[in-house]
CSV table of C-alpha atoms in Angstrom, one decimal:
chain,number,residue,atom,x,y,z
A,1,MET,CA,0.2,0.2,0.2
A,2,SER,CA,1.5,3.3,-1.1
A,3,ALA,CA,1.8,6.4,0.5
A,4,SER,CA,-0.8,8.0,-2.0
A,5,THR,CA,-3.0,5.7,-1.3
A,6,GLY,CA,-3.0,4.2,2.4
A,7,PRO,CA,-4.7,6.0,5.6
A,8,LEU,CA,-3.6,9.8,6.0
A,9,THR,CA,-0.6,9.7,8.5
A,10,THR,CA,-0.3,11.5,11.6
A,11,ILE,CA,1.9,14.3,10.2
A,12,GLU,CA,-0.6,14.7,7.3
A,13,ARG,CA,-3.6,15.0,9.5
A,14,LEU,CA,-1.9,17.7,11.7
A,15,ALA,CA,-1.0,19.6,8.6
A,16,ILE,CA,-4.8,19.4,7.5
A,17,LEU,CA,-5.8,20.6,10.9
A,18,ALA,CA,-3.0,23.4,10.6
A,19,ILE,CA,-4.4,24.7,7.5
A,20,ILE,CA,-7.9,24.5,8.6
A,21,LEU,CA,-7.1,26.8,11.6
A,22,THR,CA,-5.0,29.1,9.2
A,23,TRP,CA,-7.5,29.7,7.3
A,24,GLY,CA,-10.5,30.3,9.7
A,25,LEU,CA,-8.2,32.5,11.7
A,26,ASN,CA,-7.7,34.2,8.5
A,27,ASN,CA,-11.1,35.2,8.1
A,28,ALA,CA,-11.5,37.0,11.3
A,29,ALA,CA,-8.3,38.6,10.9
A,30,ALA,CA,-9.0,40.2,7.6
A,31,LYS,CA,-12.5,41.5,9.0
A,32,PHE,CA,-10.4,43.0,12.5
A,33,ALA,CA,-7.8,44.4,10.0
A,34,THR,CA,-10.1,46.3,7.7
A,35,ALA,CA,-12.0,47.5,10.5
A,36,ALA,CA,-8.7,49.6,11.4
A,37,LEU,CA,-7.1,50.0,7.7
A,38,PRO,CA,-8.5,50.5,3.8
A,39,PRO,CA,-9.5,47.1,3.0
A,40,MET,CA,-7.5,47.6,-0.4
A,41,MET,CA,-4.5,48.8,1.5
A,42,VAL,CA,-4.5,45.3,3.7
A,43,GLY,CA,-4.5,43.7,0.3
A,44,GLY,CA,-1.7,45.1,-0.9
A,45,LEU,CA,0.5,45.1,2.2
A,46,ARG,CA,-0.4,41.2,2.5
A,47,PHE,CA,1.1,40.9,-0.7
A,48,ALA,CA,4.0,43.1,-0.5
A,49,LEU,CA,4.6,40.7,2.7
A,50,ALA,CA,4.5,37.5,0.9
A,51,LEU,CA,6.4,38.7,-2.4
A,52,ALA,CA,9.6,39.3,0.5
A,53,PHE,CA,9.2,34.9,0.5
A,54,LEU,CA,7.9,34.3,-3.1
A,55,PHE,CA,10.4,36.7,-4.8
A,56,PRO,CA,12.9,34.3,-5.8
A,57,PHE,CA,10.0,31.9,-8.1
A,58,VAL,CA,9.4,35.1,-10.0
A,59,ARG,CA,11.7,34.3,-13.4
A,60,PRO,CA,11.1,33.0,-16.6
A,61,PRO,CA,9.7,30.6,-18.4
A,62,PHE,CA,6.2,32.0,-18.2
A,63,PRO,CA,4.7,29.9,-20.3
A,64,ASP,CA,1.0,31.1,-22.3
A,65,TRP,CA,1.7,34.2,-20.4
A,66,LYS,CA,-1.4,36.1,-21.5
A,67,ARG,CA,-3.3,33.2,-20.0
A,68,LEU,CA,-1.2,33.6,-17.1
A,69,LEU,CA,-1.6,37.3,-16.4
A,70,VAL,CA,-5.5,36.8,-16.7
A,71,ILE,CA,-5.1,34.3,-13.9
A,72,VAL,CA,-2.7,36.6,-12.0
A,73,LEU,CA,-5.1,39.2,-12.2
A,74,LEU,CA,-8.4,37.5,-11.9
A,75,SER,CA,-6.7,35.6,-8.5
A,76,GLY,CA,-4.9,38.8,-7.2
A,77,PRO,CA,-5.8,42.4,-7.3
A,78,ILE,CA,-9.3,41.7,-8.7
A,79,HIS,CA,-10.7,38.9,-6.4
A,80,PHE,CA,-9.0,40.2,-3.3
A,81,ALA,CA,-10.2,44.0,-3.9
A,82,LEU,CA,-13.6,43.0,-4.2
A,83,ILE,CA,-13.0,40.3,-0.8
A,84,TYR,CA,-11.3,42.7,1.7
A,85,ILE,CA,-13.7,45.3,0.7
A,86,ALA,CA,-16.4,42.8,1.6
A,87,PHE,CA,-15.1,42.0,5.0
A,88,GLY,CA,-14.8,46.1,5.4
A,89,MET,CA,-18.1,46.5,4.8
A,90,ALA,CA,-19.8,43.4,6.6
A,91,ARG,CA,-20.9,43.5,10.1
A,92,SER,CA,-20.7,39.9,11.1
A,93,LEU,CA,-18.2,37.3,9.7
A,94,SER,CA,-20.2,34.1,9.7
A,95,PRO,CA,-22.8,35.1,6.5
A,96,LEU,CA,-19.8,36.6,4.7
A,97,VAL,CA,-17.5,33.8,5.4
A,98,VAL,CA,-20.2,30.8,4.2
A,99,ALA,CA,-20.7,32.7,1.3
A,100,THR,CA,-17.2,32.9,-0.1
A,101,GLN,CA,-17.1,29.0,0.2
A,102,LEU,CA,-19.4,28.9,-3.5
A,103,TRP,CA,-16.3,29.3,-5.4
A,104,ILE,CA,-16.5,25.7,-5.2
A,105,PRO,CA,-19.7,24.8,-6.7
A,106,PHE,CA,-18.5,27.7,-9.1
A,107,THR,CA,-15.6,26.1,-10.0
A,108,ALA,CA,-17.7,22.8,-11.0
A,109,LEU,CA,-19.9,25.1,-13.3
A,110,PHE,CA,-17.3,26.8,-14.6
A,111,ALA,CA,-15.0,23.7,-15.2
A,112,TRP,CA,-18.7,22.4,-17.1
A,113,ARG,CA,-18.6,25.1,-19.2
A,114,MET,CA,-15.3,26.0,-20.2
A,115,LEU,CA,-13.6,22.8,-20.3
A,116,GLY,CA,-16.5,20.5,-20.7
A,117,GLU,CA,-15.6,18.4,-17.5
A,118,THR,CA,-18.5,16.1,-16.8
A,119,MET,CA,-21.2,17.6,-14.2
A,120,ARG,CA,-22.5,14.6,-12.1
A,121,VAL,CA,-26.0,14.5,-10.6
A,122,PRO,CA,-24.8,14.7,-6.7
A,123,ALA,CA,-22.9,18.1,-7.7
A,124,VAL,CA,-25.6,20.0,-9.3
A,125,ILE,CA,-28.0,18.9,-6.8
A,126,GLY,CA,-25.3,20.2,-4.6
A,127,LEU,CA,-25.0,23.4,-6.4
A,128,ALA,CA,-28.9,24.2,-6.2
A,129,VAL,CA,-28.6,23.9,-2.7
A,130,ALA,CA,-25.8,25.9,-1.7
A,131,PHE,CA,-26.8,28.8,-3.9
A,132,ALA,CA,-30.2,28.3,-2.1
A,133,GLY,CA,-28.8,28.2,1.2
A,134,VAL,CA,-27.1,31.9,0.5
A,135,ALA,CA,-30.5,33.2,-0.6
A,136,TRP,CA,-32.3,32.1,2.3
A,137,MET,CA,-29.5,33.1,4.6
A,138,SER,CA,-29.9,36.5,2.5
A,139,LEU,CA,-33.9,37.1,3.6
A,140,ASP,CA,-33.1,36.9,7.5
A,141,PRO,CA,-33.1,40.6,8.7
A,142,HIS,CA,-29.5,39.7,10.2
A,143,GLY,CA,-28.6,38.4,6.9
A,144,ALA,CA,-30.3,41.2,4.5
A,145,ALA,CA,-28.3,43.9,6.6
A,146,GLU,CA,-24.8,42.2,5.4
A,147,LEU,CA,-26.5,41.8,1.7
A,148,PRO,CA,-24.2,44.2,-0.1
A,149,ALA,CA,-21.1,42.2,1.3
A,150,ILE,CA,-22.2,38.9,1.0
A,151,VAL,CA,-23.0,40.2,-3.0
A,152,LEU,CA,-19.5,41.3,-3.4
A,153,GLY,CA,-18.2,37.9,-1.7
A,154,VAL,CA,-20.2,35.6,-4.2
A,155,VAL,CA,-18.8,37.7,-7.2
A,156,ALA,CA,-15.0,37.4,-5.9
A,157,ALA,CA,-16.0,33.9,-5.1
A,158,ALA,CA,-16.9,33.7,-9.0
A,159,ILE,CA,-13.6,35.3,-9.9
A,160,TRP,CA,-11.4,32.6,-8.1
A,161,ALA,CA,-13.3,30.0,-9.6
A,162,VAL,CA,-12.7,31.3,-12.7
A,163,ALA,CA,-8.7,31.8,-12.1
A,164,THR,CA,-9.0,28.3,-11.0
A,165,VAL,CA,-10.2,26.6,-14.2
A,166,LEU,CA,-7.9,28.8,-16.4
A,167,VAL,CA,-4.7,27.2,-14.2
A,168,ARG,CA,-6.5,23.8,-15.2
A,169,LYS,CA,-5.9,25.3,-18.3
A,170,THR,CA,-2.3,26.2,-18.2
A,171,PRO,CA,-0.7,22.9,-17.4
A,172,GLY,CA,3.3,22.8,-16.2
A,173,VAL,CA,3.0,26.3,-14.4
A,174,LYS,CA,4.2,25.6,-10.6
A,175,PRO,CA,1.9,26.8,-7.9
A,176,LEU,CA,4.9,28.9,-6.1
A,177,LYS,CA,5.3,30.6,-9.6
A,178,VAL,CA,2.0,31.6,-9.7
A,179,GLN,CA,1.8,32.9,-6.1
A,180,GLY,CA,4.8,34.3,-6.8
A,181,LEU,CA,3.5,36.5,-10.1
A,182,THR,CA,0.1,36.8,-8.1
A,183,ALA,CA,1.6,38.9,-5.5
A,184,PHE,CA,4.1,40.4,-7.9
A,185,VAL,CA,1.2,41.9,-9.5
A,186,ALA,CA,-1.3,42.7,-6.9
A,187,ALA,CA,1.0,44.2,-4.0
A,188,PRO,CA,1.8,47.4,-6.2
A,189,VAL,CA,-1.8,47.5,-7.9
A,190,LEU,CA,-3.7,47.3,-4.9
A,191,ILE,CA,-1.5,49.8,-3.0
A,192,ALA,CA,-1.9,51.8,-5.9
A,193,MET,CA,-6.0,51.5,-5.9
A,194,SER,CA,-6.4,51.9,-2.1
A,195,PHE,CA,-4.4,55.8,-2.7
A,196,ALA,CA,-6.7,56.2,-5.8
A,197,PHE,CA,-10.1,55.3,-4.3
A,198,GLU,CA,-9.8,55.3,-0.7
A,199,ASP,CA,-10.1,57.9,2.0
A,200,ASP,CA,-7.4,58.8,4.7
A,201,VAL,CA,-5.0,56.5,3.7
A,202,VAL,CA,-2.0,57.6,5.3
A,203,ALA,CA,-3.8,58.5,8.5
A,204,LYS,CA,-5.0,55.1,9.0
A,205,VAL,CA,-2.0,53.4,8.1
A,206,SER,CA,-0.1,55.6,10.9
A,207,SER,CA,-3.1,55.4,13.3
A,208,ALA,CA,-3.5,51.8,13.1
A,209,PRO,CA,-3.1,49.5,15.9
A,210,PRO,CA,-1.0,46.8,16.7
A,211,LEU,CA,-3.5,43.9,16.1
A,212,ALA,CA,-4.5,45.1,12.9
A,213,TRP,CA,-0.5,45.3,11.5
A,214,ALA,CA,-0.3,41.4,13.5
A,215,CYS,CA,-3.4,40.6,11.2
A,216,VAL,CA,-1.7,41.9,8.3
A,217,VAL,CA,1.5,39.9,8.9
A,218,PHE,CA,-0.8,36.6,9.5
A,219,ALA,CA,-2.5,37.3,6.5
A,220,GLY,CA,0.9,37.8,4.3
A,221,VAL,CA,3.2,35.1,5.9
A,222,VAL,CA,1.1,32.6,8.0
A,223,SER,CA,-1.8,32.1,5.4
A,224,THR,CA,-0.1,33.0,2.1
A,225,ILE,CA,2.9,31.1,2.8
A,226,GLY,CA,2.8,29.0,5.5
A,227,ALA,CA,-0.6,27.5,4.9
A,228,SER,CA,0.0,27.4,1.2
A,229,ALA,CA,3.2,25.9,1.4
A,230,LEU,CA,1.4,22.8,3.8
A,231,LEU,CA,-1.2,22.5,1.1
A,232,PHE,CA,0.9,22.0,-1.6
A,233,TRP,CA,3.1,19.4,-0.2
A,234,LEU,CA,-0.2,17.7,0.7
A,235,VAL,CA,-1.4,17.6,-3.1
A,236,GLN,CA,1.9,16.3,-3.9
A,237,ARG,CA,1.6,13.3,-1.7
A,238,ARG,CA,-1.8,13.0,-1.8
A,239,GLU,CA,-4.7,13.2,-4.8
A,240,PRO,CA,-6.5,16.6,-4.2
A,241,GLY,CA,-9.9,14.7,-3.1
A,242,ARG,CA,-8.2,13.1,-0.2
A,243,VAL,CA,-7.6,16.0,1.5
A,244,THR,CA,-9.7,19.4,-0.2
A,245,PRO,CA,-13.3,18.1,1.4
A,246,TYR,CA,-11.4,18.3,5.1
A,247,PHE,CA,-11.0,22.1,4.4
A,248,LEU,CA,-15.0,22.7,4.7
A,249,LEU,CA,-14.3,22.8,8.2
A,250,THR,CA,-12.6,26.3,7.7
A,251,PRO,CA,-16.1,28.5,7.9
A,252,LEU,CA,-16.6,26.5,11.2
A,253,VAL,CA,-13.3,28.1,12.9
A,254,SER,CA,-14.6,31.4,11.6
A,255,CYS,CA,-17.7,31.3,12.6
A,256,THR,CA,-17.0,30.0,15.4
A,257,ILE,CA,-14.6,32.7,16.4
A,258,GLY,CA,-17.5,35.2,15.1
A,259,VAL,CA,-19.9,34.0,17.4
A,260,LEU,CA,-17.7,33.7,20.1
A,261,PHE,CA,-15.4,36.7,20.0
A,262,MET,CA,-16.7,39.1,17.3
A,263,GLY,CA,-20.3,39.5,18.4
A,264,ASP,CA,-22.1,37.8,15.5
A,265,ALA,CA,-25.7,37.2,15.8
A,266,LEU,CA,-26.8,33.8,14.7
A,267,SER,CA,-30.7,33.6,13.4
A,268,PRO,CA,-32.2,29.9,13.2
A,269,GLN,CA,-32.7,31.3,9.4
A,270,LEU,CA,-28.8,32.3,8.9
A,271,VAL,CA,-28.0,28.6,10.8
A,272,ILE,CA,-30.3,26.8,8.4
A,273,GLY,CA,-29.0,28.7,5.1
A,274,GLY,CA,-25.5,28.7,5.9
A,275,GLY,CA,-25.8,25.1,6.9
A,276,ALA,CA,-27.5,24.2,3.6
A,277,THR,CA,-25.0,26.0,1.9
A,278,MET,CA,-22.3,24.2,3.4
A,279,VAL,CA,-24.1,20.8,2.6
A,280,GLY,CA,-24.1,22.0,-0.9
A,281,VAL,CA,-20.5,22.9,-0.9
A,282,ALA,CA,-19.9,19.6,0.5
A,283,LEU,CA,-21.7,17.5,-2.1
A,284,VAL,CA,-19.7,19.5,-5.2
A,285,ALA,CA,-16.6,18.9,-3.3
A,286,LEU,CA,-16.9,15.2,-2.5
A,287,THR,CA,-18.5,14.7,-6.0
A,288,GLU,CA,-15.7,16.7,-8.0
A,289,LYS,CA,-12.9,14.4,-6.9
A,290,LYS,CA,-10.4,15.7,-9.4
A,291,THR,CA,-10.9,19.6,-8.0
A,292,PRO,CA,-7.5,21.0,-7.3
A,293,PRO,CA,-6.6,23.4,-4.8
A,294,ALA,CA,-7.0,26.8,-5.7
A,295,THR,CA,-4.7,29.4,-7.4
A,296,THR,CA,-2.7,30.4,-4.6
A,297,GLY,CA,-3.9,29.0,-1.5
A,298,ASP,CA,-7.3,30.2,0.7
A,299,PRO,CA,-9.0,32.7,-1.2
A,300,ALA,CA,-9.5,35.2,1.7
């Protein structure tokens, strides 16, 4: 029995747990950081930190560079501008985090349309349940107040899914090169966009509390570099379908933090809608066994 087909080892299980906790904490960190700093500046600073580690991977050759540029723009400045603005707008963490998980059914849907991949019946059912869950969650009075942030989060999830599918169409590009190129482009673009479109950037950066800066460092180093490195190590040892379904526990970590420490109010309708969304996402994830990890780790 080979290492790729046998039971998960203890170190592999610990790596999965570390990724789940890191990504779950990173969502809460994003919410806190964008409350103190301009959202696009948070994204720019995150990628600037990541670039310090990833710059050695930004070197030729760049196969299919036009498509690679599209991937980098979608998964970098476009996606993260939207997702950090959404975190900055959201009053509660939980509904937004659940809504962003729609990137998984979006990926299956776009792979069907763009790559001709088969969508099995459970995946179709899961997709419908997931979207219905987000709609039901948004109809709750608490959820309706979060509707603008949820809509932005869903759009960001769709953009991330398109980038993920385009990565499938670009074989031979190493994940760390994609990460490095994304950071190389996203850092200056997001910082420039922050100065162009956000108010009081210098004042907010100057007065940001130490915890906000710690959240930025956590996102740039621990999540973007550390968790992604663990993820790539795992999928080199195992088929993605063996490990990625475990990451559906990430929203549970974020929602627990939101309820216990950030004042999230969970009504029965929000719980039912969020639960339905995660059940639908799980159906898609467990059906689409060949879905690879996202282009640059977690999409938040």
